[in-house]
Amino acid sequence: MSHSPAETLSPVLPTAVEDAASKLLRACCDARLKIATAESCTGGLLASLLTDVEGASHAFERGFIVYSEEAKCELLGIARDQIDVCGAVSRDVAIAMAQGTIRQSAADISLAITGYAGPTNDGGEEGLVHFACTRRNGTTRHRVKHFGAVGRGPIRIEAVTVALDMMMDAVRDA
């Protein structure tokens, strides 16, 4: 029986996403780099994908699911006033999440995702997602995407695709 690279999530993920995760983990293994994630709107989907790839999951150091503002503060050390001023879905908070993930892990590269995967009660833009990727003792890069009101599932999958791309760029910059 043949297994796909990300066997557990295969029924819902496009093959290109599975392939990107496999390539990222192989590149991390080859470069002896460890990665960690901090996820809000994706709810651990990225971490789950990275642990599904057989034979390479040791490159994944840990993942934080920080869906609430309190979790972002408690687990990643983000100042509450930063969230109050900038908003949990913002460039500044995404960067703080990525930097907090580096501080709270043994990873060489961290990736943070915060956004609105569905309709919001507070007027937030559905499909707005901020990403930040940090190298230990290196640079932090930010991206923002406006995926639109295409639904929670598609937004989460697109967000994972962007995250994998950003982490691969960070591995190449090693």
XYZ file of C-alpha atoms in Angstrom:
174
model
C 0.000 0.000 0.000
C 1.367 3.407 -0.977
C 1.170 6.251 1.519
C 0.961 9.913 0.650
C 3.525 12.253 2.245
C 0.906 13.626 4.662
C -1.306 10.610 5.061
C -3.624 11.881 7.791
C -4.695 15.112 6.086
C -4.600 13.842 2.499
C -8.360 13.805 1.965
C -8.625 17.577 2.468
C -5.315 19.042 1.328
C -4.186 19.719 -2.221
C -1.231 17.565 -3.268
C 0.880 20.706 -3.785
C 0.501 21.586 -0.087
C 1.553 18.099 1.000
C 4.514 18.223 -1.366
C 5.578 21.644 -0.048
C 5.499 20.328 3.544
C 7.595 17.309 2.586
C 10.139 19.464 0.748
C 10.367 21.884 3.669
C 10.970 19.122 6.192
C 13.567 17.422 3.980
C 15.366 20.750 3.544
C 15.301 21.282 7.319
C 16.682 17.791 7.912
C 19.437 18.346 5.339
C 20.380 21.688 6.909
C 19.922 20.389 10.482
C 17.383 23.081 11.232
C 14.390 22.853 13.541
C 11.148 24.725 13.018
C 8.330 25.796 15.333
C 4.940 27.369 14.711
C 2.481 29.685 16.446
C -0.985 29.431 14.965
C -4.176 31.297 15.620
C -6.673 31.178 12.739
C -5.273 27.914 11.362
C -5.860 26.185 14.708
C -2.898 23.817 14.465
C -3.432 22.752 10.850
C 0.160 23.638 9.950
C 1.595 21.751 12.933
C -0.569 18.753 12.144
C 0.625 18.731 8.542
C 4.283 18.970 9.599
C 3.926 16.018 11.969
C 2.162 13.879 9.367
C 5.177 13.630 7.053
C 6.748 10.271 7.758
C 10.468 10.169 8.412
C 11.042 13.904 8.668
C 8.877 15.117 11.507
C 11.896 15.354 13.848
C 12.652 18.680 12.126
C 9.459 20.054 13.689
C 10.351 21.170 17.221
C 6.954 22.314 18.528
C 3.784 24.186 17.787
C 1.726 26.641 19.770
C -1.988 26.994 19.137
C -2.687 30.475 20.437
C -6.246 31.115 19.344
C -7.159 33.477 22.168
C -5.489 36.758 23.044
C -4.721 35.339 26.491
C -2.893 32.374 24.970
C -0.774 34.691 22.828
C 0.243 36.579 25.969
C 0.724 33.600 28.297
C 2.474 31.181 25.939
C 4.452 33.569 23.743
C 5.103 36.442 26.135
C 3.304 39.083 24.102
C 2.433 42.184 26.106
C -1.317 42.579 26.551
C -1.093 46.279 25.749
C 0.456 45.452 22.372
C -2.611 43.395 21.459
C -4.922 46.101 22.832
C -3.207 48.798 20.761
C -2.459 46.884 17.533
C -5.148 44.213 17.546
C -4.556 40.467 17.640
C -4.704 40.361 13.839
C -1.906 42.757 12.933
C 1.618 42.963 11.598
C 3.044 43.804 15.025
C 1.347 40.896 16.783
C 2.332 38.415 14.065
C 5.971 39.501 14.457
C 5.725 39.314 18.255
C 4.248 35.809 17.935
C 7.118 34.622 15.732
C 9.726 36.147 18.043
C 7.979 34.698 21.106
C 7.987 31.271 19.467
C 11.761 31.480 18.984
C 12.208 32.500 22.630
C 9.959 29.690 23.900
C 11.482 26.906 21.783
C 14.703 25.351 20.570
C 13.772 26.098 16.955
C 16.006 27.797 14.411
C 13.035 29.104 12.411
C 9.582 30.072 13.624
C 6.436 30.911 11.733
C 3.401 32.743 13.136
C -0.078 33.041 11.646
C -2.860 35.307 12.915
C -5.966 36.257 11.021
C -9.684 36.005 10.411
C -10.613 32.694 8.811
C -14.303 33.468 8.963
C -16.804 36.228 9.587
C -16.067 38.360 12.643
C -18.272 40.039 15.224
C -15.890 42.981 15.610
C -15.770 44.238 12.033
C -12.539 42.430 11.126
C -11.911 41.664 7.473
C -12.753 38.040 6.682
C -9.757 36.433 5.007
C -7.192 38.909 6.378
C -4.151 36.963 7.582
C -0.781 38.200 8.874
C 2.311 35.992 8.792
C 5.745 36.413 10.344
C 8.783 34.185 9.989
C 11.843 34.583 12.208
C 15.324 33.093 12.109
C 17.061 32.718 15.471
C 19.541 35.605 15.699
C 18.378 36.728 12.293
C 15.733 38.596 10.426
C 11.971 38.557 10.753
C 9.850 38.763 7.629
C 6.191 39.717 7.467
C 3.502 39.095 4.864
C -0.140 40.031 4.798
C -2.753 38.336 2.629
C -6.330 39.252 1.842
C -7.870 35.916 0.863
C -11.423 37.274 0.871
C -14.644 35.712 2.121
C -13.987 32.297 0.569
C -14.764 30.222 3.687
C -12.859 28.991 6.735
C -11.429 25.857 5.130
C -10.045 27.509 1.991
C -8.589 30.408 4.001
C -6.842 28.004 6.384
C -5.398 25.955 3.502
C -4.187 29.087 1.697
C -2.642 30.323 4.944
C -0.750 27.049 5.383
C 0.507 27.360 1.797
C 1.901 30.851 2.468
C 3.447 29.675 5.760
C 5.252 26.761 4.090
C 6.599 29.117 1.431
C 7.881 31.582 4.018
C 9.615 28.845 6.023
C 11.231 27.436 2.878
C 12.574 30.919 2.097
C 14.046 31.074 5.621
C 15.717 27.672 5.168
C 17.227 28.823 1.851
C 18.578 31.941 3.572
C 20.485 29.768 6.071
